[in-house]
mmCIF file of C-alpha atoms and ligand atoms in Angstrom:
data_model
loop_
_atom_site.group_PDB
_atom_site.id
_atom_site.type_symbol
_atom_site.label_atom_id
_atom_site.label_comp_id
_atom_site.label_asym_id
_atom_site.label_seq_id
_atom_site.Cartn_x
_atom_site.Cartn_y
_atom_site.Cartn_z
ATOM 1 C CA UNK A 90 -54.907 73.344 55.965
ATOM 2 C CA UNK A 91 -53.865 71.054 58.757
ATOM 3 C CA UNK A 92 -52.844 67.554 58.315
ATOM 4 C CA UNK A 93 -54.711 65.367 61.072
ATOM 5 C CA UNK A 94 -53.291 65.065 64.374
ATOM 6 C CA UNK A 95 -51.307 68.020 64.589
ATOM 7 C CA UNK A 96 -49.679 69.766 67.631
ATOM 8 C CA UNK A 97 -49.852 73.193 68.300
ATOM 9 C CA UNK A 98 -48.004 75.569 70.800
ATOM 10 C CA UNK A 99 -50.611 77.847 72.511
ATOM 11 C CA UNK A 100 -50.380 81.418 71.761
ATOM 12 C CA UNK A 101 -49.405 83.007 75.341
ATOM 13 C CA UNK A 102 -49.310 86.858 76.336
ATOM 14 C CA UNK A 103 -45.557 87.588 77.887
ATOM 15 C CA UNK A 104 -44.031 84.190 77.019
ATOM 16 C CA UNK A 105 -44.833 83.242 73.165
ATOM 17 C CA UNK A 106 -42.520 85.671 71.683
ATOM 18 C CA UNK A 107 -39.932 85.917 69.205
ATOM 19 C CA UNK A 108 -37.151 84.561 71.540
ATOM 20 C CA UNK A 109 -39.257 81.663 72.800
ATOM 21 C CA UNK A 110 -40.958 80.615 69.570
ATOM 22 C CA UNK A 111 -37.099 80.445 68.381
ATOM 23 C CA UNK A 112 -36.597 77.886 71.440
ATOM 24 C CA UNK A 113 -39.197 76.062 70.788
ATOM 25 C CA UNK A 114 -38.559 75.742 66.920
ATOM 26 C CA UNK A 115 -34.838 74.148 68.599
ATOM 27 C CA UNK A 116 -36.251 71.148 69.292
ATOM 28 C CA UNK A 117 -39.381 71.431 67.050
ATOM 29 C CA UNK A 118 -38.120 72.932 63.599
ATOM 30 C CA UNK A 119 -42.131 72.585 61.844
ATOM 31 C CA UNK A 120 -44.435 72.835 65.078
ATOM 32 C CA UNK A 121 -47.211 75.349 64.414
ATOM 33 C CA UNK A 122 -47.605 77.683 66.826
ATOM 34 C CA UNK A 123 -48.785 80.943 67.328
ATOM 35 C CA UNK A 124 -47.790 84.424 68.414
ATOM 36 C CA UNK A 125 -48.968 86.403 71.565
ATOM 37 C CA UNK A 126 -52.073 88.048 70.998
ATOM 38 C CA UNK A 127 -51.716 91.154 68.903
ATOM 39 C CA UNK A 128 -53.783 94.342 69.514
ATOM 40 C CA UNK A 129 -55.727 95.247 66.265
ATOM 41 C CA UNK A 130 -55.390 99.022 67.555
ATOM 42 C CA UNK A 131 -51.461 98.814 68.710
ATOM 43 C CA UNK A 132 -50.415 96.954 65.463
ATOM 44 C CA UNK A 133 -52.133 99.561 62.773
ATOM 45 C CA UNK A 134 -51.007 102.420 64.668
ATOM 46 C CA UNK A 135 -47.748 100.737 64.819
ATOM 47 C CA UNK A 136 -47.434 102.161 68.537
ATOM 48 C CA UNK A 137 -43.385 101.880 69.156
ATOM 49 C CA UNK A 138 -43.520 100.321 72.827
ATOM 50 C CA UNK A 139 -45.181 96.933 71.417
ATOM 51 C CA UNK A 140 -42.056 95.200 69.928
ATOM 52 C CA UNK A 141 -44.170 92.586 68.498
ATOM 53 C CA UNK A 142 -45.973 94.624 66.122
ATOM 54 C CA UNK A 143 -42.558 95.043 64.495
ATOM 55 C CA UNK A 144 -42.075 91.168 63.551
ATOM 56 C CA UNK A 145 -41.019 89.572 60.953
ATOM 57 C CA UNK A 146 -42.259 85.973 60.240
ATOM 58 C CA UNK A 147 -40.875 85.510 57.316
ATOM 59 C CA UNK A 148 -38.325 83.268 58.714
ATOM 60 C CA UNK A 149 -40.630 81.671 61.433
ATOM 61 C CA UNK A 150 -42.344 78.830 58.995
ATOM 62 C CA UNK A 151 -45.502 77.599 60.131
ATOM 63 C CA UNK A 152 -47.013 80.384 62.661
ATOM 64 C CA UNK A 153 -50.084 81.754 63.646
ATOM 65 C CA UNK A 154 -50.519 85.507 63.821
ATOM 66 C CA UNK A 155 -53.078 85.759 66.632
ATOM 67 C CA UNK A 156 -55.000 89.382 66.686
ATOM 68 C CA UNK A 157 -57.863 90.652 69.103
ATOM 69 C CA UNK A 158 -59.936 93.592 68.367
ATOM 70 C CA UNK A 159 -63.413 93.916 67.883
ATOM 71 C CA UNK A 160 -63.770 96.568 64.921
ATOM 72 C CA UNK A 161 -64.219 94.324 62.021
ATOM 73 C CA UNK A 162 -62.082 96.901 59.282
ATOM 74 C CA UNK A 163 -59.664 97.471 61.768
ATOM 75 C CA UNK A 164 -59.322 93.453 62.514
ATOM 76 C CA UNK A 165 -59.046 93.153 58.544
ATOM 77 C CA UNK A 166 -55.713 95.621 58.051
ATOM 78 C CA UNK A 167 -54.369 94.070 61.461
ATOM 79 C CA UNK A 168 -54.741 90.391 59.180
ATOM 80 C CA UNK A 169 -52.976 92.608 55.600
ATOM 81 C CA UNK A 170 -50.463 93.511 58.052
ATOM 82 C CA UNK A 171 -49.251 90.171 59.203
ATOM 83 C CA UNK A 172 -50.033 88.530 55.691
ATOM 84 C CA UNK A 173 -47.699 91.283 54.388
ATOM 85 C CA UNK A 174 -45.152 90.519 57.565
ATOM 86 C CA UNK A 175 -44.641 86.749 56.389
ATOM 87 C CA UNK A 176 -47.557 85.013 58.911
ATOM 88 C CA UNK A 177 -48.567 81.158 57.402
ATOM 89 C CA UNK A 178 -52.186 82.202 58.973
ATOM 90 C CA UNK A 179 -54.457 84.411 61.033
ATOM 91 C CA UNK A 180 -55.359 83.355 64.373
ATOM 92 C CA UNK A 181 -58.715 85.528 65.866
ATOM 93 C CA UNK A 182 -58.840 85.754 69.742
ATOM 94 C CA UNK A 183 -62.511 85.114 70.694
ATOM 95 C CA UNK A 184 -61.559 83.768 74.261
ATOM 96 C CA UNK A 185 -59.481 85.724 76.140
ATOM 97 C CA UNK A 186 -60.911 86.487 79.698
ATOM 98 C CA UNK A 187 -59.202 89.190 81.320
ATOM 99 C CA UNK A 188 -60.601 92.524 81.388
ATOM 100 C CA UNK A 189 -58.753 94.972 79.640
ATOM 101 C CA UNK A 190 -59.731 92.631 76.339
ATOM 102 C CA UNK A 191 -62.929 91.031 77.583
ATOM 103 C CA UNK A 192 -64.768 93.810 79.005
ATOM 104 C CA UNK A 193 -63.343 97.191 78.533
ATOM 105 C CA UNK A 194 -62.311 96.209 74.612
ATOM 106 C CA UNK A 195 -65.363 94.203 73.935
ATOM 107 C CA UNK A 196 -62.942 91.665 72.038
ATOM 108 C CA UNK A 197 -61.749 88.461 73.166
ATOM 109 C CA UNK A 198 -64.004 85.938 75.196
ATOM 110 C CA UNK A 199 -66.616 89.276 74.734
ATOM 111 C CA UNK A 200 -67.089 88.060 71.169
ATOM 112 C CA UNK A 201 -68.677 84.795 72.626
ATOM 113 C CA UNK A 202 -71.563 87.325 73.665
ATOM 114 C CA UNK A 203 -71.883 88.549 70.588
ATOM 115 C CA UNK A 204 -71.816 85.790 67.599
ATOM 116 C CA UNK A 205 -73.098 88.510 65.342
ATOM 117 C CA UNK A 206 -70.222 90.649 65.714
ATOM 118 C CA UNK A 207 -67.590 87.494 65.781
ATOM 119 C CA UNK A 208 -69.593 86.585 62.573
ATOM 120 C CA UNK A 209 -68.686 90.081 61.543
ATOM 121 C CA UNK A 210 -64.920 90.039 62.261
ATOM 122 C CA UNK A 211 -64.435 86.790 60.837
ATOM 123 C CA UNK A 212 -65.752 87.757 57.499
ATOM 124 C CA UNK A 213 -63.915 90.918 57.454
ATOM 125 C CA UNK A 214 -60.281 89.333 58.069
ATOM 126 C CA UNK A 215 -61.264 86.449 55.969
ATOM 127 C CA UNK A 216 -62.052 88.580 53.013
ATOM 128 C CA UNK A 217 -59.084 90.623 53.552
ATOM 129 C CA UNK A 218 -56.004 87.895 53.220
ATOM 130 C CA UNK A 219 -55.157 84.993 51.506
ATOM 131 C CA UNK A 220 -53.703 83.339 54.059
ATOM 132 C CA UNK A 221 -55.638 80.713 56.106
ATOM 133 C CA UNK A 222 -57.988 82.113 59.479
ATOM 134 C CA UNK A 223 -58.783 80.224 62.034
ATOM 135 C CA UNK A 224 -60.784 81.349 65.939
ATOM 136 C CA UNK A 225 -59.379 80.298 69.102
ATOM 137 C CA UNK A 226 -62.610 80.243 71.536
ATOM 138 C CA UNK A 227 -63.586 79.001 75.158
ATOM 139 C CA UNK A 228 -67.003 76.528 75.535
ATOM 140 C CA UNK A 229 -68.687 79.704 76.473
ATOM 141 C CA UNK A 230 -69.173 82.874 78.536
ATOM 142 C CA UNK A 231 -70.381 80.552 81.948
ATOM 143 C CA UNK A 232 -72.218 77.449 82.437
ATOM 144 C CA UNK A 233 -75.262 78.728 81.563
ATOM 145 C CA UNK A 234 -73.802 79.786 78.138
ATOM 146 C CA UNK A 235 -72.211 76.801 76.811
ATOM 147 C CA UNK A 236 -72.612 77.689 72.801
ATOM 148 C CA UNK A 237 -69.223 76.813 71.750
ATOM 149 C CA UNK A 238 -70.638 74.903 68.812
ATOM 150 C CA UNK A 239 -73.158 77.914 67.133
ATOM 151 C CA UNK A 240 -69.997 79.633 67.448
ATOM 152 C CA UNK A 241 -67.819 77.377 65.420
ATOM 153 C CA UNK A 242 -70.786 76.885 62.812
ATOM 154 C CA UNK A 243 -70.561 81.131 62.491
ATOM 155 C CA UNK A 244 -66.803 80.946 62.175
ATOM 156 C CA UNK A 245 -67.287 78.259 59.482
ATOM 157 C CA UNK A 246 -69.952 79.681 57.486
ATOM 158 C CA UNK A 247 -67.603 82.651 57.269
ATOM 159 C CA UNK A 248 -64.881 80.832 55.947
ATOM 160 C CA UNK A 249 -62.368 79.834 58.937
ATOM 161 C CA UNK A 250 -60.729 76.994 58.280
ATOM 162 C CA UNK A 251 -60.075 75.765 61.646
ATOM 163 C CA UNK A 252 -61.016 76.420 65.219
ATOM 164 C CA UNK A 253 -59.224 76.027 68.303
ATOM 165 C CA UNK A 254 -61.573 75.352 71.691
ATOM 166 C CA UNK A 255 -60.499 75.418 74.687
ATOM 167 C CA UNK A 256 -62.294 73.382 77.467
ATOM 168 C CA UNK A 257 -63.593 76.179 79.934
ATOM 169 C CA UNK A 258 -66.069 79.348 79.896
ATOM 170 C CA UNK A 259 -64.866 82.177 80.318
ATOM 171 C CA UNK A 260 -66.329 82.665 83.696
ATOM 172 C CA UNK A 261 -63.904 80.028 84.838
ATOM 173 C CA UNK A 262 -60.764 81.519 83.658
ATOM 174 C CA UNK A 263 -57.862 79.347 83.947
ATOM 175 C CA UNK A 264 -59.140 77.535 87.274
ATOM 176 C CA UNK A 265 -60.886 73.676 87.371
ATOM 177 C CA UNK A 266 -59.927 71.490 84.984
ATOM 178 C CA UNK A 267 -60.013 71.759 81.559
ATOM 179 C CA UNK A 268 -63.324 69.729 79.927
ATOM 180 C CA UNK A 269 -63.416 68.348 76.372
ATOM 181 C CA UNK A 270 -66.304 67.870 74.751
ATOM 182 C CA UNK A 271 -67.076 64.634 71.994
ATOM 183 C CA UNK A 272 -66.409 66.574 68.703
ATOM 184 C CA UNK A 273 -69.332 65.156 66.138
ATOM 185 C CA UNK A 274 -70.444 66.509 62.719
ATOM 186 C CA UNK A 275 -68.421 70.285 62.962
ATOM 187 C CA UNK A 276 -68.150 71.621 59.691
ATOM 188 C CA UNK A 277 -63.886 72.239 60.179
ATOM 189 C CA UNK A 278 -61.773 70.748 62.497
ATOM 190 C CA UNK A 279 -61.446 71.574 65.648
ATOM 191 C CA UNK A 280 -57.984 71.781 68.004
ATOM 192 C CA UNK A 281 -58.636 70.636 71.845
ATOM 193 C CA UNK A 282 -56.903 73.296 74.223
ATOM 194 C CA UNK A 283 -56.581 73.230 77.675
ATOM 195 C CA UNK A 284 -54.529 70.447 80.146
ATOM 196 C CA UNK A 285 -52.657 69.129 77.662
ATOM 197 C CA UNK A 286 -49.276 67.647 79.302
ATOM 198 C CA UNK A 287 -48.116 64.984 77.152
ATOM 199 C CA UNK A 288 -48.720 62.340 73.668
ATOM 200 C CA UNK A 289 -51.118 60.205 75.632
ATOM 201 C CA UNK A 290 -53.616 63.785 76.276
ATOM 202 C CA UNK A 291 -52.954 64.402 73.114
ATOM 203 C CA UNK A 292 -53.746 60.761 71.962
ATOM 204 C CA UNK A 293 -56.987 61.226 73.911
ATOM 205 C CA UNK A 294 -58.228 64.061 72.303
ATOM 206 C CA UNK A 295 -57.909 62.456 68.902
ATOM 207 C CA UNK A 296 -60.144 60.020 70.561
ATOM 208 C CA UNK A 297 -62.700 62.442 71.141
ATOM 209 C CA UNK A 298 -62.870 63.575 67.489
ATOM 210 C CA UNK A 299 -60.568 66.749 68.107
ATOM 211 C CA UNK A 300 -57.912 66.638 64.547
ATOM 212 C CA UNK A 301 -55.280 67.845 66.963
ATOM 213 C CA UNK A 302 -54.474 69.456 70.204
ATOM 214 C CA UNK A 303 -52.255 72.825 71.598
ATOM 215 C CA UNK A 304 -50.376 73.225 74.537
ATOM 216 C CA UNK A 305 -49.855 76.041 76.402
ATOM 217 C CA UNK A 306 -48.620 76.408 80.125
ATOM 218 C CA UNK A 307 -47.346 72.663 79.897
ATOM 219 C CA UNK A 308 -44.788 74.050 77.484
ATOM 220 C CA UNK A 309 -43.437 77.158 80.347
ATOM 221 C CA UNK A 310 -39.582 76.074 81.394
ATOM 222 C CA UNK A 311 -39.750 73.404 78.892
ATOM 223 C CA UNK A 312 -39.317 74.628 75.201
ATOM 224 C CA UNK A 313 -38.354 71.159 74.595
ATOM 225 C CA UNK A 314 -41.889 69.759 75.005
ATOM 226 C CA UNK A 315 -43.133 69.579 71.584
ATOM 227 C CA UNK A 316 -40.394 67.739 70.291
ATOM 228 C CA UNK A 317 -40.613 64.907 73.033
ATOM 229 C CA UNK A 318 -44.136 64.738 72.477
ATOM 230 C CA UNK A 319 -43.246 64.032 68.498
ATOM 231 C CA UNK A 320 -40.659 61.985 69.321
ATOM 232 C CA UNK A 321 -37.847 63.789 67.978
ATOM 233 C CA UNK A 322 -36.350 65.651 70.673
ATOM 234 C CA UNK A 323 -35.504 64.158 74.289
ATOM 235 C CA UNK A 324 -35.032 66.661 77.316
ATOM 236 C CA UNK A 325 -31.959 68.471 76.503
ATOM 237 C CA UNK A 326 -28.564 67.268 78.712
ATOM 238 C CA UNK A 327 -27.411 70.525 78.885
ATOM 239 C CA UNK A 328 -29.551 72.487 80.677
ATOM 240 C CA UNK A 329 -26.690 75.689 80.663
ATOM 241 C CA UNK A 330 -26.376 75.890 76.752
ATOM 242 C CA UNK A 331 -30.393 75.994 76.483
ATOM 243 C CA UNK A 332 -30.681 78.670 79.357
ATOM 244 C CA UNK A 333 -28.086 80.955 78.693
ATOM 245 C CA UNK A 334 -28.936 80.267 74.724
ATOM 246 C CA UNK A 335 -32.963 81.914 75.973
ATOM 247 C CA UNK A 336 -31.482 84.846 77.410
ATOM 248 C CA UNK A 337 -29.242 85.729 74.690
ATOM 249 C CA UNK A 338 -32.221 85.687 72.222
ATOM 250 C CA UNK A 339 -34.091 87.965 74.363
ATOM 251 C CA UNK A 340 -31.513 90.300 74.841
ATOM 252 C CA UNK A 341 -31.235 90.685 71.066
ATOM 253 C CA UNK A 342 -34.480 91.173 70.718
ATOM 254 C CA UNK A 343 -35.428 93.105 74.115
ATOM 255 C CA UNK A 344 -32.340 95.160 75.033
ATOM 256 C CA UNK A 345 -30.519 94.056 78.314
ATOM 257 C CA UNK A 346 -32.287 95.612 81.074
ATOM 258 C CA UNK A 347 -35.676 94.479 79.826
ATOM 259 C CA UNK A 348 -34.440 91.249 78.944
ATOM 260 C CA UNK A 349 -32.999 90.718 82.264
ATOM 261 C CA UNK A 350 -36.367 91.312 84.044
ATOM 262 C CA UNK A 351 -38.317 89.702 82.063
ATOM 263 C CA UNK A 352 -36.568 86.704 81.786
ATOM 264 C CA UNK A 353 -36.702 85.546 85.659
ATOM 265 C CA UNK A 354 -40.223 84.236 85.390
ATOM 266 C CA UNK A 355 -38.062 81.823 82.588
ATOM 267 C CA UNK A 356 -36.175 80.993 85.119
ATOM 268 C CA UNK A 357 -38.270 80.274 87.419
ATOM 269 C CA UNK A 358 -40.195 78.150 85.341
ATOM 270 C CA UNK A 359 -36.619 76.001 84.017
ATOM 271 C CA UNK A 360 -35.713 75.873 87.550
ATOM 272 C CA UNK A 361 -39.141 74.864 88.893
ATOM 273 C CA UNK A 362 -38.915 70.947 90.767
ATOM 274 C CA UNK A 363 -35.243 71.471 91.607
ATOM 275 C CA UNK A 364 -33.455 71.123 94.389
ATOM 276 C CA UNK A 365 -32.375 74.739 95.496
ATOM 277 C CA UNK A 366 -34.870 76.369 93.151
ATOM 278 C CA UNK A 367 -36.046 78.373 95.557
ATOM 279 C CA UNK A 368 -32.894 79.847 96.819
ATOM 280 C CA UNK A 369 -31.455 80.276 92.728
ATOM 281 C CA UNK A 370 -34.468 82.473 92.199
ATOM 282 C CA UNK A 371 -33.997 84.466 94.894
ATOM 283 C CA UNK A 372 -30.152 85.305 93.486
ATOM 284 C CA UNK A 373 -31.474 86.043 90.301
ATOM 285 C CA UNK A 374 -34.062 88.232 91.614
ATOM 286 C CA UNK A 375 -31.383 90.499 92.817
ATOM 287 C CA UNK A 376 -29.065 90.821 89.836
ATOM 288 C CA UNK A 377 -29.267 92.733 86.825
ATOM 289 C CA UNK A 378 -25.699 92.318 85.400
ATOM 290 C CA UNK A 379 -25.581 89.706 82.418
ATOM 291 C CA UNK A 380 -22.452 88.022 82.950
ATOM 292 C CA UNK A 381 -23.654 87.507 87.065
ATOM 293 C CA UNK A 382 -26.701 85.584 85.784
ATOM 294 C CA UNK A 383 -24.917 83.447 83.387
ATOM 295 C CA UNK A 384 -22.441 82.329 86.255
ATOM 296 C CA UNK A 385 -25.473 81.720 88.558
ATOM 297 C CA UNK A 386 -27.142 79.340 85.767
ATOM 298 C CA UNK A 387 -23.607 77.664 85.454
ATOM 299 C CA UNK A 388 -23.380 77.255 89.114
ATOM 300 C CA UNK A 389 -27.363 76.177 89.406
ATOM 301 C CA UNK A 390 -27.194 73.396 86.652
ATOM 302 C CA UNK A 391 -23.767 72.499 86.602
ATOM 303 C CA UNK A 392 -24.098 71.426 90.336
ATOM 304 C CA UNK A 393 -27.561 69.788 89.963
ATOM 305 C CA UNK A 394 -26.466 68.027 86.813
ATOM 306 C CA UNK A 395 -23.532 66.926 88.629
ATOM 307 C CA UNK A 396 -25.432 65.023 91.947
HETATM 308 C C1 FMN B 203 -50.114 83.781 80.907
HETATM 309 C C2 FMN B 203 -51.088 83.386 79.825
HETATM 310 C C3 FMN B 203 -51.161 84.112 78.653
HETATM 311 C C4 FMN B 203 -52.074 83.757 77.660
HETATM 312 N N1 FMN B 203 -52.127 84.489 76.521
HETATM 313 C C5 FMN B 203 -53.007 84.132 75.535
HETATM 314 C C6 FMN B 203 -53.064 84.852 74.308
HETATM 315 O O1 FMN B 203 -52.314 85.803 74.066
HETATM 316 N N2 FMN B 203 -53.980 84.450 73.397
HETATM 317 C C7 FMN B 203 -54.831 83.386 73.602
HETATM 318 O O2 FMN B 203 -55.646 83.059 72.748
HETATM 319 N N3 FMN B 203 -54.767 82.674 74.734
HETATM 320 C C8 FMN B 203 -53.878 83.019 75.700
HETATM 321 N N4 FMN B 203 -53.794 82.266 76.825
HETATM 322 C C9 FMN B 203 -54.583 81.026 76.933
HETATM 323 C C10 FMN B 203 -53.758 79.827 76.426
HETATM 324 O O3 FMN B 203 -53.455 79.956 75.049
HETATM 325 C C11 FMN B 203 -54.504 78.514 76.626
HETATM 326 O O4 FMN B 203 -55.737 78.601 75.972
HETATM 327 C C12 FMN B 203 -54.760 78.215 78.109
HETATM 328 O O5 FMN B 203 -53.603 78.440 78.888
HETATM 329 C C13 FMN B 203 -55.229 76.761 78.303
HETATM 330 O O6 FMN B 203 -54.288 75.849 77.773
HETATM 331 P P1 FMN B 203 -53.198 75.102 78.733
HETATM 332 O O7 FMN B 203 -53.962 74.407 79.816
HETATM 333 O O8 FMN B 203 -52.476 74.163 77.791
HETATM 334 O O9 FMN B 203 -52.318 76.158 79.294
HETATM 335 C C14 FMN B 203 -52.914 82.627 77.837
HETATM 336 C C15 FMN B 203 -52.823 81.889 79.027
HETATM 337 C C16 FMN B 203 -51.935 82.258 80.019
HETATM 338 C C17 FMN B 203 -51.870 81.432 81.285
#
């Protein structure tokens, strides 16, 4: 299922969408990557304020479907779904800390309380598609709970092909940095997650035993990433036709006003490091008319590119 040493783009809630998986693909036509995480509930109920559970992926190549749910049968028409939608495989969310999923869902990182149940789930999508499944998990709930591995035997023995780990518990969130254990005699391979900036992180974590590694927050403000990292992309010269090209994918896909607030944390990430940042994000802040922004990116990069 995944040819050794690949690279992944993290699945991220509010910034791996349809527009910026399109960005990404600019630079990076085959990376893998996968989608925000997809409610099991929102997506077979096909509730109308979740764009994403209107996607098509039939165009997207090699991508992930992530879900998170923790009814097995309702997990297993969430997978039919995105099979039927054009998804190259199912991603399962078994680490995600925050509460709404953790806690009040009893999905996410809550599954690494309950292997029975993950066992469960796993099964049930498993059995349900043809497509390739694969976890995404944390080393545990805390320190004391570091069972990452029993885990990933569960997820194997129920026919995942993959897993993705990500070096913290999930009592430490997304603060400290990221650990990665020596990966020795797992039944499927495993994807390092967490810290990884560049191709000698990645390099290390082949080192380790890990058959690839996925980025996430490395990749915010810089779609570019996983092509420089492959050596087929360099950071793009023009900074305004990348920019402006983001914002007119998620108008299309958003509308304009959401688009238009949404998109400032993009901006703030592109512009992040700059001289003047600070200032440019505090015009954008204030405007909500299209054409106004697009001037202000002209303005910001054409006079940074130009010192
Ligand atoms: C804003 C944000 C949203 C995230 N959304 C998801 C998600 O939808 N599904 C998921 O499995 N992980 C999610 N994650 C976790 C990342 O995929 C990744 O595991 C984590 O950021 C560590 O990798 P990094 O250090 O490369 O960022 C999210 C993280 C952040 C910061």
């Amino acid at each position: 299922m995944i040819p050794k040493n690949q690279i992944f783009a993290a699945p991220m809630a509010g910034i791996s969408d349809k527009p910026f998986r399109t960005m990404v693909r600019m630079f990076a036509p085959d990376l893998p990557m996968v989608t925000e995480m997809i409610s099991c509930h929102s997506l077979t109920m096909q509730h109308k304020n979740c764009l994403r559970n209107f996607d098509n992926y039939a165009d997207e190549g090699n991508i992930g479907a992530q879900i998170f749910g923790a009814a097995p049968r309702l997990m297993a028409d969430a997978a039919m779904m995105l099979q039927d939608a054009g998804a190259a495989w199912i991603d399962i969310n078994m680490g995600c800390p925050v509460p709404k999923v953790a806690t009040r869902a009893g999905a996410g990182a809550f599954l690494m309380r309950n292997h029975k149940l993950a066992g469960e789930i796993i099964n049930a999508v498993v059995r349900a598609v043809q497509i390739p499944v694969s976890i995404k998990t944390r080393l545990g709930w805390d320190d004391s709970h570091k069972d990452w591995q029993n885990l990933i035997h569960i997820a194997a023995d129920n026919g995942a092909k993959f897993a993705v780990l990500h070096g913290r518990t999930r009592a430490a969130g997304y603060v400290g940095s990221a650990t990665h254990p020596e990966i020795k005699d797992m039944p499927i391979p495993i994807i390092a997650n967490g810290d990884i900036k560049s191709s000698l992180d990645v390099q290390n974590m082949l080192h380790l035993g890990y058959d690839g590694a996925m980025m996430g927050r490395a990749m915010l403000g810089r779609p570019w990433i996983f092509g420089r990292v492959l050596g087929i992309a360099n950071v793009p010269q023009d900074m305004v036709t990348v920019v402006t090209r983001h914002l007119e994918l998620m108008i299309e896909y958003y509308g304009e006003k959401t688009a238009v607030s949404m998109f400032r944390k993009h901006l703030a990430w592109y512009s992040a490091g700059m001289p003047n940042s600070a200032d440019f994000r505090t015009k954008i802040n204030q405007l909500t008319d299209v054409s106004a922004i697009k001037q202000e990116i002209l303005q910001f990069w054409g006079c940074v590119a130009n010192i």
